[in-house]
Each structure stands twice: as structure tokens, then as C-alpha cells.
mmCIF file of C-alpha atoms in Angstrom:
data_model
loop_
_atom_site.group_PDB
_atom_site.id
_atom_site.type_symbol
_atom_site.label_atom_id
_atom_site.label_comp_id
_atom_site.label_asym_id
_atom_site.label_seq_id
_atom_site.Cartn_x
_atom_site.Cartn_y
_atom_site.Cartn_z
ATOM 1 C CA MET A 14 -81.434 76.640 -30.632
ATOM 2 C CA LYS A 15 -84.281 75.949 -28.194
ATOM 3 C CA LYS A 16 -86.171 74.121 -30.932
ATOM 4 C CA THR A 17 -83.161 71.862 -31.608
ATOM 5 C CA VAL A 18 -82.789 71.062 -27.905
ATOM 6 C CA CYS A 19 -86.490 70.226 -27.646
ATOM 7 C CA ILE A 20 -86.321 67.947 -30.672
ATOM 8 C CA LEU A 21 -83.250 66.165 -29.285
ATOM 9 C CA TRP A 22 -84.918 65.778 -25.885
ATOM 10 C CA LEU A 23 -88.020 64.336 -27.549
ATOM 11 C CA LEU A 24 -85.971 61.885 -29.609
ATOM 12 C CA CYS A 25 -84.049 60.757 -26.519
ATOM 13 C CA THR A 26 -87.290 60.260 -24.606
ATOM 14 C CA VAL A 27 -88.813 58.179 -27.408
ATOM 15 C CA LEU A 28 -85.647 56.108 -27.744
ATOM 16 C CA ALA A 29 -85.411 55.502 -23.991
ATOM 17 C CA SER A 30 -89.049 54.437 -23.913
ATOM 18 C CA ALA A 31 -88.530 52.009 -26.803
ATOM 19 C CA ILE A 32 -85.493 50.475 -25.115
ATOM 20 C CA ALA A 33 -87.342 50.134 -21.806
ATOM 21 C CA GLN A 34 -90.208 48.326 -23.509
ATOM 22 C CA GLN A 35 -87.823 45.840 -25.120
ATOM 23 C CA THR A 36 -86.011 45.013 -21.873
ATOM 24 C CA PRO A 37 -87.865 42.193 -20.111
ATOM 25 C CA THR A 38 -88.461 42.402 -16.383
ATOM 26 C CA THR A 39 -86.965 39.807 -14.066
ATOM 27 C CA ALA A 40 -90.456 38.366 -13.576
ATOM 28 C CA GLN A 41 -90.822 37.956 -17.347
ATOM 29 C CA ILE A 42 -87.437 36.248 -17.524
ATOM 30 C CA MET A 43 -88.386 33.868 -14.706
ATOM 31 C CA SER A 44 -91.678 33.121 -16.444
ATOM 32 C CA LYS A 45 -89.802 32.231 -19.620
ATOM 33 C CA ALA A 46 -87.421 29.997 -17.647
ATOM 34 C CA SER A 47 -90.364 28.224 -16.010
ATOM 35 C CA GLU A 48 -91.993 27.652 -19.395
ATOM 36 C CA TYR A 49 -88.838 25.969 -20.705
ATOM 37 C CA TRP A 50 -88.476 23.939 -17.514
ATOM 38 C CA ALA A 51 -92.057 22.672 -17.872
ATOM 39 C CA LYS A 52 -91.276 21.660 -21.472
ATOM 40 C CA GLN A 53 -88.179 19.849 -20.151
ATOM 41 C CA ASP A 54 -85.945 22.065 -22.302
ATOM 42 C CA TYR A 55 -83.418 22.376 -19.508
ATOM 43 C CA THR A 56 -80.730 24.060 -21.594
ATOM 44 C CA GLN A 57 -83.025 26.987 -22.387
ATOM 45 C CA ALA A 58 -84.379 27.042 -18.836
ATOM 46 C CA ALA A 59 -80.869 27.268 -17.386
ATOM 47 C CA SER A 60 -80.031 30.068 -19.807
ATOM 48 C CA TRP A 61 -83.043 32.107 -18.704
ATOM 49 C CA TYR A 62 -82.427 31.332 -15.013
ATOM 50 C CA ARG A 63 -78.871 32.623 -15.505
ATOM 51 C CA LYS A 64 -80.190 35.919 -16.917
ATOM 52 C CA ALA A 65 -82.411 36.458 -13.889
ATOM 53 C CA ALA A 66 -79.698 35.254 -11.493
ATOM 54 C CA GLU A 67 -77.291 37.830 -12.909
ATOM 55 C CA ARG A 68 -79.852 40.473 -11.970
ATOM 56 C CA GLY A 69 -79.665 39.250 -8.383
ATOM 57 C CA ASP A 70 -82.903 37.252 -8.246
ATOM 58 C CA ALA A 71 -82.496 34.786 -5.370
ATOM 59 C CA THR A 72 -85.052 32.309 -6.726
ATOM 60 C CA ALA A 73 -83.266 32.244 -10.084
ATOM 61 C CA GLN A 74 -79.928 31.750 -8.337
ATOM 62 C CA ASN A 75 -81.383 28.788 -6.463
ATOM 63 C CA CYS A 76 -82.913 27.306 -9.628
ATOM 64 C CA LEU A 77 -79.642 27.717 -11.518
ATOM 65 C CA GLY A 78 -77.805 26.069 -8.628
ATOM 66 C CA ASN A 79 -80.232 23.151 -8.854
ATOM 67 C CA CYS A 80 -79.531 22.905 -12.586
ATOM 68 C CA TYR A 81 -75.820 22.581 -11.853
ATOM 69 C CA PHE A 82 -76.439 20.158 -8.991
ATOM 70 C CA SER A 83 -78.544 17.845 -11.171
ATOM 71 C CA GLY A 84 -76.755 18.482 -14.463
ATOM 72 C CA LYS A 85 -79.969 19.547 -16.179
ATOM 73 C CA GLY A 86 -79.252 21.987 -18.998
ATOM 74 C CA VAL A 87 -75.641 22.486 -17.917
ATOM 75 C CA ASN A 88 -72.689 20.286 -17.110
ATOM 76 C CA GLN A 89 -73.067 18.909 -13.603
ATOM 77 C CA SER A 90 -70.851 20.821 -11.187
ATOM 78 C CA ASP A 91 -70.968 20.727 -7.420
ATOM 79 C CA MET A 92 -68.711 23.797 -7.359
ATOM 80 C CA TYR A 93 -71.132 25.928 -9.421
ATOM 81 C CA ALA A 94 -74.128 24.433 -7.637
ATOM 82 C CA LEU A 95 -72.836 25.758 -4.326
ATOM 83 C CA ALA A 96 -71.551 29.096 -5.646
#
């Protein structure tokens, strides 16, 4: 019984570690957004800014608001720009 519990604990630990390594940090997401912005691929940039904004990143929220204000990568919307 103890051996089974140890094996299950080990498997859970390995799985959790693998998942954590696949989940990008907010800084990595913002870096990706900036790369797309520099390439003038505004649709991709807005998508990545949205991911970081949903995590509560204030800079990403501001950048996404600017996307909506200017209509770059998204449909222009004053309402979403100010939200």
C-alpha cells in the first residue's frame, strides 16, 4: 500500500512539473506579444496581450486597450478601449 501511494505521489509530482514547464509566465506572454507587435502582426499581438491581460497584467491591459482604441489587430471599439 505504501509503495502504491509513493508511486502515485511521484507520478503526480512529475505531471505537475511537466504542466508547470509548459505554462508560460506572464513575462513570456508579454515578450511574445511585443515580438508580434514589432513585426506589425497586430492580430497576434492583440491575442497575446489579451492572454496577459486576463492574468491581470496592467501593462497588457493598457496595450490591449490601445489596440482597441486604434483598431490594430481587433475591431476598433471605444467601449472596449476604455474598459
